[in-house]
mmCIF file with all atom_site columns, C-alpha atoms in Angstrom:
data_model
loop_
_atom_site.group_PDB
_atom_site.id
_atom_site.type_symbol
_atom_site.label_atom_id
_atom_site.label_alt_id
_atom_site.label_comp_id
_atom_site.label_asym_id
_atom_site.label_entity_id
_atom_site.label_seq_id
_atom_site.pdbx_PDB_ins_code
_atom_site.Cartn_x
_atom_site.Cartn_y
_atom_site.Cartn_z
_atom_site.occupancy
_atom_site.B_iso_or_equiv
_atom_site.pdbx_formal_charge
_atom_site.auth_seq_id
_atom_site.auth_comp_id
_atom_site.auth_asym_id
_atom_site.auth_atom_id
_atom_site.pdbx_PDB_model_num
ATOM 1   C CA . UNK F 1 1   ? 27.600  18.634  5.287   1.00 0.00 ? 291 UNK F CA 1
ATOM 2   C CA . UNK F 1 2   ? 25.259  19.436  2.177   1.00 0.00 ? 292 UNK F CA 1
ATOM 3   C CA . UNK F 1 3   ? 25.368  16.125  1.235   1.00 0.00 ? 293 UNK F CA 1
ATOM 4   C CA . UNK F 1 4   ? 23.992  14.664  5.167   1.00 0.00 ? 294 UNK F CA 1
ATOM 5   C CA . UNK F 1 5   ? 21.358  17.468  4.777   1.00 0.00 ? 295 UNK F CA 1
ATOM 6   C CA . UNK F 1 6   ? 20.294  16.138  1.768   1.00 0.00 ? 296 UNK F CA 1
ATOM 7   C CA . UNK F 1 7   ? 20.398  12.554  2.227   1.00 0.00 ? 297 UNK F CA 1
ATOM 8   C CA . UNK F 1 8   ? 18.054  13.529  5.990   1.00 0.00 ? 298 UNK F CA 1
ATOM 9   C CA . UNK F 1 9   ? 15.571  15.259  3.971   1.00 0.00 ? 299 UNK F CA 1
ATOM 10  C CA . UNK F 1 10  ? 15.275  11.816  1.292   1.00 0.00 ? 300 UNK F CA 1
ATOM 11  C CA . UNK F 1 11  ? 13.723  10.348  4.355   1.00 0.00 ? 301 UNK F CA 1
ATOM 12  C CA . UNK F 1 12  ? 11.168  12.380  4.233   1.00 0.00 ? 302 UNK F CA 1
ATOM 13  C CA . UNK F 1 13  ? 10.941  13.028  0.537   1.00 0.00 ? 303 UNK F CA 1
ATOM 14  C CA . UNK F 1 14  ? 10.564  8.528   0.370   1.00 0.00 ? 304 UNK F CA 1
ATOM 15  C CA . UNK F 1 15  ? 7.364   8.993   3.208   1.00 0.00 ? 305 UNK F CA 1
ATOM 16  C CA . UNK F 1 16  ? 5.717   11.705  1.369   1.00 0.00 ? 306 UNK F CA 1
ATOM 17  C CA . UNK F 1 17  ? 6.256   10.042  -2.327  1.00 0.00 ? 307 UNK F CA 1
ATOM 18  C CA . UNK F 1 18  ? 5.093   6.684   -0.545  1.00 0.00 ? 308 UNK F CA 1
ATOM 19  C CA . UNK F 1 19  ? 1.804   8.288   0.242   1.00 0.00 ? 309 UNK F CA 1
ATOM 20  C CA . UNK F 1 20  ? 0.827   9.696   -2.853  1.00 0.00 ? 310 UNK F CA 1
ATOM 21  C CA . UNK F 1 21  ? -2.133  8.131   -4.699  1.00 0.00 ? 311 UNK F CA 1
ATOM 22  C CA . UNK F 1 22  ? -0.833  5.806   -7.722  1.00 0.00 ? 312 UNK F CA 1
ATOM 23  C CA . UNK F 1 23  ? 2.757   5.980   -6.330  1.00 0.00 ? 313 UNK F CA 1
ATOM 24  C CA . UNK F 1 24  ? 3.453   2.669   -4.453  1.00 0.00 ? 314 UNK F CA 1
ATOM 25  C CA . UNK F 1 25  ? 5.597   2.127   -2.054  1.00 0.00 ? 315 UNK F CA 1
ATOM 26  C CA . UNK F 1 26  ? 7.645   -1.146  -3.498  1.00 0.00 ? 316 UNK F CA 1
ATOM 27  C CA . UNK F 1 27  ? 8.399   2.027   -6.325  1.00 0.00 ? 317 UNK F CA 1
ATOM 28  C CA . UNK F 1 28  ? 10.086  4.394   -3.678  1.00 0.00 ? 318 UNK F CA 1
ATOM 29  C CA . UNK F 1 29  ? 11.305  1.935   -1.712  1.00 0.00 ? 319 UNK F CA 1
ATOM 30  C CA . UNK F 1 30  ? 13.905  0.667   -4.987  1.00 0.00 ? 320 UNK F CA 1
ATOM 31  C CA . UNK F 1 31  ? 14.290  4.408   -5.674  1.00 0.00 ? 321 UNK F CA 1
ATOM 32  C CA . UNK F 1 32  ? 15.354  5.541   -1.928  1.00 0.00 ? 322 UNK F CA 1
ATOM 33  C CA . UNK F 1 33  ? 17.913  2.354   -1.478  1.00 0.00 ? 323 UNK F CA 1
ATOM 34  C CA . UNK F 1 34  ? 19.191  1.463   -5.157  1.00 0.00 ? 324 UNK F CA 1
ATOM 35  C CA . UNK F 1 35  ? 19.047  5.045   -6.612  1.00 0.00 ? 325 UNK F CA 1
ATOM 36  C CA . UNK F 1 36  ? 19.818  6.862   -3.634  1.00 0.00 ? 326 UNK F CA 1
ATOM 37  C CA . UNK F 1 37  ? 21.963  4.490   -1.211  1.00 0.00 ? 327 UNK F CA 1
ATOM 38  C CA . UNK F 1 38  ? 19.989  5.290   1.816   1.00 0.00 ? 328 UNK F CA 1
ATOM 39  C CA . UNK F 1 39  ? 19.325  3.179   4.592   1.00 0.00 ? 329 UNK F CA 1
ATOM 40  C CA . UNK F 1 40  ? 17.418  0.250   3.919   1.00 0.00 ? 330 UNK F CA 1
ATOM 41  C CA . UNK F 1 41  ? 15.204  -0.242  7.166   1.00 0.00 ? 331 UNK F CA 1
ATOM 42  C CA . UNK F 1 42  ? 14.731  3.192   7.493   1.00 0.00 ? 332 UNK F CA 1
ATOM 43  C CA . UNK F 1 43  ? 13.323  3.495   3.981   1.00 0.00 ? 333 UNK F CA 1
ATOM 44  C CA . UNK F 1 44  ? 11.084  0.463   3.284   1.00 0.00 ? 334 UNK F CA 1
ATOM 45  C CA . UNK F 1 45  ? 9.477   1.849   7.341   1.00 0.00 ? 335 UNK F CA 1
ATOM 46  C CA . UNK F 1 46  ? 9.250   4.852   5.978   1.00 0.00 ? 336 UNK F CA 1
ATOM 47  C CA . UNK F 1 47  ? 7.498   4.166   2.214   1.00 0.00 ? 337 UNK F CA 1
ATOM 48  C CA . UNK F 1 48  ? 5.207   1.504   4.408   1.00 0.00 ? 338 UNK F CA 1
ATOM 49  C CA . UNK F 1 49  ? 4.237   3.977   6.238   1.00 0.00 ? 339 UNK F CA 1
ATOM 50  C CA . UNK F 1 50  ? 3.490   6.805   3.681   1.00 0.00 ? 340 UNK F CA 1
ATOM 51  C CA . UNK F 1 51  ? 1.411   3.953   2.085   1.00 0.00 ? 341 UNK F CA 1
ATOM 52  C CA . UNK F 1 52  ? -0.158  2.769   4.505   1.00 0.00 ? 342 UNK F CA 1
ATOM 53  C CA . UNK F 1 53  ? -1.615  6.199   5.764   1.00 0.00 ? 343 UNK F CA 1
ATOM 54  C CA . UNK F 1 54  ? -3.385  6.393   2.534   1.00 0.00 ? 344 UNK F CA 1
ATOM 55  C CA . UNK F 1 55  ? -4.496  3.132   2.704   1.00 0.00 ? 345 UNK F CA 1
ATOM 56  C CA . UNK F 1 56  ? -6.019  3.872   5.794   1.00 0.00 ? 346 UNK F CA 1
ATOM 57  C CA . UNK F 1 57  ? -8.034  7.130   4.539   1.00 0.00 ? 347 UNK F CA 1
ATOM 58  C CA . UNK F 1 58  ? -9.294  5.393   1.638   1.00 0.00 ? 348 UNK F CA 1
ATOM 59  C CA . UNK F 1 59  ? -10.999 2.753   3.779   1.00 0.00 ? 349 UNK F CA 1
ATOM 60  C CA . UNK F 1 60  ? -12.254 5.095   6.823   1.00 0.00 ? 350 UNK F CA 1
ATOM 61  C CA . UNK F 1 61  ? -13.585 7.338   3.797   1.00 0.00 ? 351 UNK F CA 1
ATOM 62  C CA . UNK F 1 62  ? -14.946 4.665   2.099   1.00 0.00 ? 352 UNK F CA 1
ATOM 63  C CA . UNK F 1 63  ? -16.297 3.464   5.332   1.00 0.00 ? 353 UNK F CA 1
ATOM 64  C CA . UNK F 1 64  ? -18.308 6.606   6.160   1.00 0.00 ? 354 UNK F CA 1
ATOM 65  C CA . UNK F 1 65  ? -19.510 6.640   2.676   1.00 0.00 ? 355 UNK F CA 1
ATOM 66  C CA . UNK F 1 66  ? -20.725 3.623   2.544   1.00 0.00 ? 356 UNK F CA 1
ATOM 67  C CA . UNK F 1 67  ? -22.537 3.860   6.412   1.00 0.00 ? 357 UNK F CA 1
ATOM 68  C CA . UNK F 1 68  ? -23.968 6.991   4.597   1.00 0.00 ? 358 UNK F CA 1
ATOM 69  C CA . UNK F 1 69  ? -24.923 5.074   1.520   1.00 0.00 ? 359 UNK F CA 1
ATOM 70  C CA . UNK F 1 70  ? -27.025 2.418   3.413   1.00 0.00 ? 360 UNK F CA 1
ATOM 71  C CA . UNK F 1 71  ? -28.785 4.563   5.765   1.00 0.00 ? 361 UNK F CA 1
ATOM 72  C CA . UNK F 1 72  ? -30.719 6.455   2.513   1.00 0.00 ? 362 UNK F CA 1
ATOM 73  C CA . UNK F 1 73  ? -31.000 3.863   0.378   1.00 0.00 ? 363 UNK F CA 1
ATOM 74  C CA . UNK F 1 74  ? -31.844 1.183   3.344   1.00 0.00 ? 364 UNK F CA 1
ATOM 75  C CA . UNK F 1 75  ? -32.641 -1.799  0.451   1.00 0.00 ? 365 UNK F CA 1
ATOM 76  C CA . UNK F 1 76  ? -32.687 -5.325  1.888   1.00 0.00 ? 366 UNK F CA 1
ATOM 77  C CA . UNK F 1 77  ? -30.389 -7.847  -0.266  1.00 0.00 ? 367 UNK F CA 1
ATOM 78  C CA . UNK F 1 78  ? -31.161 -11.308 -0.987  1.00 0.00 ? 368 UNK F CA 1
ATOM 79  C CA . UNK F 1 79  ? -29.761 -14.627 0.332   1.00 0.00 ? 369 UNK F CA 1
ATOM 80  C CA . UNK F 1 80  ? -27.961 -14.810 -3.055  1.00 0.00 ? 370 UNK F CA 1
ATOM 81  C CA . UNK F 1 81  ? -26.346 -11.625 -2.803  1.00 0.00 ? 371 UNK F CA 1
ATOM 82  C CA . UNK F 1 82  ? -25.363 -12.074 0.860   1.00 0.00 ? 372 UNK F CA 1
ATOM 83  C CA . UNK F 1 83  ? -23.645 -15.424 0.025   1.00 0.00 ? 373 UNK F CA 1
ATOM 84  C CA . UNK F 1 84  ? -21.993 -14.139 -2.969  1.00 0.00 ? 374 UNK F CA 1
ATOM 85  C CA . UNK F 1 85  ? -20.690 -11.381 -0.168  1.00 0.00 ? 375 UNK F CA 1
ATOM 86  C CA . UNK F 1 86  ? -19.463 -13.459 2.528   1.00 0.00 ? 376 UNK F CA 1
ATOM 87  C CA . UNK F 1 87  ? -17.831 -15.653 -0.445  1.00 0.00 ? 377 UNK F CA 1
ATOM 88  C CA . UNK F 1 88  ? -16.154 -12.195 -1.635  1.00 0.00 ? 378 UNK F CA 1
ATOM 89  C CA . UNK F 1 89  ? -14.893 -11.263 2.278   1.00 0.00 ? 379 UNK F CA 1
ATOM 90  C CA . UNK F 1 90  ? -13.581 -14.791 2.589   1.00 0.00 ? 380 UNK F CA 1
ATOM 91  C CA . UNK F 1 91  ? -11.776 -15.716 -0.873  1.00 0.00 ? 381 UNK F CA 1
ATOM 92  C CA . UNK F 1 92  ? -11.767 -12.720 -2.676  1.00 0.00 ? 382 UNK F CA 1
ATOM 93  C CA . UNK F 1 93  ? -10.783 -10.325 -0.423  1.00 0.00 ? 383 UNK F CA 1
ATOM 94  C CA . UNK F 1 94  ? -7.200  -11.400 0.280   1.00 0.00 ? 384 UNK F CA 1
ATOM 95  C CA . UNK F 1 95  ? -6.247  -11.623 -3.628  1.00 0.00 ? 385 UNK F CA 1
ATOM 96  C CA . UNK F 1 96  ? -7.492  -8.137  -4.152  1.00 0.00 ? 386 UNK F CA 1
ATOM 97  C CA . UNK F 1 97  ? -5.226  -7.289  -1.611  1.00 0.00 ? 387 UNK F CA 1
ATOM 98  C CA . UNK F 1 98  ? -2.165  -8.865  -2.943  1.00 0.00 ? 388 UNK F CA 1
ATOM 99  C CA . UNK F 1 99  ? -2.491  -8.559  -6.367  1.00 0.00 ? 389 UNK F CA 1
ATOM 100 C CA . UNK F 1 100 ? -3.619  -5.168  -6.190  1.00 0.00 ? 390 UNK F CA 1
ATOM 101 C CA . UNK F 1 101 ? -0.649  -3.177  -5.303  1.00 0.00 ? 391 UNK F CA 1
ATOM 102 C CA . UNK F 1 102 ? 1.092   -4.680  -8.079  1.00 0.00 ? 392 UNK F CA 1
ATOM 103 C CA . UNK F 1 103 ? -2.326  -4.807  -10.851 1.00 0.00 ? 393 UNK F CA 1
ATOM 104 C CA . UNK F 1 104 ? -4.272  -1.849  -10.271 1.00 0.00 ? 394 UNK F CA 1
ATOM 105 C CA . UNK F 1 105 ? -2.326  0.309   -7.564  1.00 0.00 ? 395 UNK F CA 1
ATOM 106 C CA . UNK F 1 106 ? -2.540  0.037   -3.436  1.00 0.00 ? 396 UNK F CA 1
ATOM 107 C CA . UNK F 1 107 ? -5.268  2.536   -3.071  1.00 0.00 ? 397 UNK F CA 1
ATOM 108 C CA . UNK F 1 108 ? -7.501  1.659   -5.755  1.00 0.00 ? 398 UNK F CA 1
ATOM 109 C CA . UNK F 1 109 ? -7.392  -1.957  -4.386  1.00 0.00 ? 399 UNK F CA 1
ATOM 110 C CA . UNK F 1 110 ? -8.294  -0.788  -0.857  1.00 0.00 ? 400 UNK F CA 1
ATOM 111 C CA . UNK F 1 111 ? -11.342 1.526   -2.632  1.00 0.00 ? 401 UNK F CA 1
ATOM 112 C CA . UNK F 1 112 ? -12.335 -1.715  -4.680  1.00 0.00 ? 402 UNK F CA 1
ATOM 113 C CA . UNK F 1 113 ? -13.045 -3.552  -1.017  1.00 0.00 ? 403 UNK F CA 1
ATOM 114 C CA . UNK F 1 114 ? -14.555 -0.864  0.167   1.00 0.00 ? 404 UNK F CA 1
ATOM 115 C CA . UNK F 1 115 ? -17.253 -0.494  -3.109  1.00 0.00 ? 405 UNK F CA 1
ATOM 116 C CA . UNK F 1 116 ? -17.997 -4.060  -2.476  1.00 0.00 ? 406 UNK F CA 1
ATOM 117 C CA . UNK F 1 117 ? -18.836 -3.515  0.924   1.00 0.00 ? 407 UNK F CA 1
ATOM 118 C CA . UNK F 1 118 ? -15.997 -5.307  2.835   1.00 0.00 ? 408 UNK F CA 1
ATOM 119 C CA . UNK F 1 119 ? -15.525 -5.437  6.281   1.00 0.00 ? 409 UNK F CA 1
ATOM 120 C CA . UNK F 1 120 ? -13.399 -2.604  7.429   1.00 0.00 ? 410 UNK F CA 1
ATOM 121 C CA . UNK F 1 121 ? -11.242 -4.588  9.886   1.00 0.00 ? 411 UNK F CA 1
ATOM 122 C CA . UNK F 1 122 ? -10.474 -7.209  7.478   1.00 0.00 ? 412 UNK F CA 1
ATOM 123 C CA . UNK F 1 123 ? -9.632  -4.735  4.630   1.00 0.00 ? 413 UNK F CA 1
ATOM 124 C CA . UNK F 1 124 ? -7.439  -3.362  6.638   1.00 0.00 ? 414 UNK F CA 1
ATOM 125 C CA . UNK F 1 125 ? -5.932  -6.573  7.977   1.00 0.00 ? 415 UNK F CA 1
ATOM 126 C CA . UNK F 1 126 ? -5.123  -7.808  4.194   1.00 0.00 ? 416 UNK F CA 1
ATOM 127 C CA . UNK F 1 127 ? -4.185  -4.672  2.958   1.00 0.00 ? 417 UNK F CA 1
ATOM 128 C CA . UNK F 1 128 ? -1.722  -3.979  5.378   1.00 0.00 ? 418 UNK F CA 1
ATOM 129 C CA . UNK F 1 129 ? -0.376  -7.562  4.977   1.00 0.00 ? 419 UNK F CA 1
ATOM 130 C CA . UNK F 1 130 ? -0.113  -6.981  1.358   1.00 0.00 ? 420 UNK F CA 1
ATOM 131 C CA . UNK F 1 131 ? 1.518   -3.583  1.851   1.00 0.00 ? 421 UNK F CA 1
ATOM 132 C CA . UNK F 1 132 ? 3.951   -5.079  4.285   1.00 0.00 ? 422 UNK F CA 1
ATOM 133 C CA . UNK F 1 133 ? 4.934   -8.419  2.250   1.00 0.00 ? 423 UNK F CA 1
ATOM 134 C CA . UNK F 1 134 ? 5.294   -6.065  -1.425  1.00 0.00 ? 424 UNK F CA 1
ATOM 135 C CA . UNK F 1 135 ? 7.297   -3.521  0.316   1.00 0.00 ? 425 UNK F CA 1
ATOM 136 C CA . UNK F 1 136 ? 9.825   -5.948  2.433   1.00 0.00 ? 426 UNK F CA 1
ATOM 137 C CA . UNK F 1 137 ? 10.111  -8.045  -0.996  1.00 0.00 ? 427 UNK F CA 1
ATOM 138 C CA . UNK F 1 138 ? 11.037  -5.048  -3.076  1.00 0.00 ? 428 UNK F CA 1
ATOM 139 C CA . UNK F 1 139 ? 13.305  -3.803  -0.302  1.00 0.00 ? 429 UNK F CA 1
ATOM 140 C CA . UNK F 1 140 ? 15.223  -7.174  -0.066  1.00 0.00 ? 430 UNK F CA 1
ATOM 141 C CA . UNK F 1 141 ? 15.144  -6.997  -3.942  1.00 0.00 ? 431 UNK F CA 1
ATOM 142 C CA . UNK F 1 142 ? 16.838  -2.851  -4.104  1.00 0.00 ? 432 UNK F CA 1
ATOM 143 C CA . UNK F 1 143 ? 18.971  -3.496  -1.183  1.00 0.00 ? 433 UNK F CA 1
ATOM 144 C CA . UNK F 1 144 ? 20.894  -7.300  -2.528  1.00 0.00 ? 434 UNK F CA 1
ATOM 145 C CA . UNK F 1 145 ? 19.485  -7.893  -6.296  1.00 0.00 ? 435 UNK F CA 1
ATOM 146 C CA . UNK F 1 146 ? 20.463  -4.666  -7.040  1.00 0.00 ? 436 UNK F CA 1
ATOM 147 C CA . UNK F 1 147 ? 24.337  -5.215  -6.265  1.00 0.00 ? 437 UNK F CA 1
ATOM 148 C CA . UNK F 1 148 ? 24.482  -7.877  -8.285  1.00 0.00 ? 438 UNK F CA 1
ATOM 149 C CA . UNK F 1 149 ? 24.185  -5.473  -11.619 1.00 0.00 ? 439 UNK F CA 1
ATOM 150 C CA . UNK F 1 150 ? 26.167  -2.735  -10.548 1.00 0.00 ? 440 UNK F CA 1
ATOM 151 C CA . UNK F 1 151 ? 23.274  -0.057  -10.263 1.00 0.00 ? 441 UNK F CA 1
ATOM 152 C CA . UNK F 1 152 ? 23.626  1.517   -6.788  1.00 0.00 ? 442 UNK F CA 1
ATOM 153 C CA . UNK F 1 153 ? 25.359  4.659   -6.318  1.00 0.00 ? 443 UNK F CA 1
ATOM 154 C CA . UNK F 1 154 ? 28.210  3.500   -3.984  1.00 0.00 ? 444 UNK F CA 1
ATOM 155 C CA . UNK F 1 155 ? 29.365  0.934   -6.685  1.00 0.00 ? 445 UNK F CA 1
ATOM 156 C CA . UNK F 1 156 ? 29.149  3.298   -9.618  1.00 0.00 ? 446 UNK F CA 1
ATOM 157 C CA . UNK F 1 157 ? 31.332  5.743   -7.598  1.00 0.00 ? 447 UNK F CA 1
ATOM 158 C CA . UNK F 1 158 ? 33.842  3.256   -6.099  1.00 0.00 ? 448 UNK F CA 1
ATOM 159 C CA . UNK F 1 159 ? 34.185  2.427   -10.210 1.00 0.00 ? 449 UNK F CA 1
ATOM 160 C CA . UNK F 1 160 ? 33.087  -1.366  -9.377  1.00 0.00 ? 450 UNK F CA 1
#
């Protein structure tokens, strides 16, 4: 009974440590489902989620900021510098947000797009593309990689 108490309350331990700044969710995603033998759809939803909401207030943040940012400053930029922007939104934007997560960390990657002045909506698109694909793969990776070296908890204590 203490045991089923515990394991409900990892649920929510795997959402709140997935949406901590720095901590990424491909992390708790290994840690809930290797380390801790819970369910494996309910905890790679779960860490996407924590991450995700994060994600999310960095941009809208970042957003407002830079809205805020413009309207003082209200500089013109030159046909240079909005090429070299569009360029950015088009190729650069999608390998910032899937190399990020794994380089620099999920929410500094999101704040990085946001500095430069992406797009909201397509921040948000690639990010949470990225978030999805790095999560799934280290989910697949905890739940039947793992297995293969012995390191979950059900096969240390079934002495496998």
């Amino acid at each position: 009974m203490i045991a089923e108490f515990l394991k409900e309350w990892s649920y929510l331990a795997v959402f709140v440590l997935a949406a901590l700044p720095w901590v990424e969710s491909a992390f708790v995603v290994v840690l809930g489902i290797a380390m801790l033998d819970l369910n494996p759809v309910a905890t790679t939803i779960l860490a996407f989620l924590g991450n995700w909401i994060t994600v999310l207030l960095v941009v809208f943040l970042f957003d407002r900021w830079n809205a805020w940012r413009s309207k003082r400053s209200g500089a013109s930029e030159s046909k240079r510098s909005q090429r070299a922007y569009r360029l950015f939104v088009r190729y650069g934007l999608p390998g910032l947000a899937f190399l990020g997560p794994i380089l620099i960390g999920t929410e500094i990657a999101a704040g990085f797009a946001m500095l430069f002045k992406a797009p909201r909506g397509p921040v948000l698109f690639w990010m949470t593309c990225s978030l999805a694909f790095w999560t799934i793969l280290f989910a697949a990776a905890a739940a039947y990689g793992v297995d293969l070296f012995g390191l979950t908890r059900m096969n240390q204590s079934s002495g496998a």
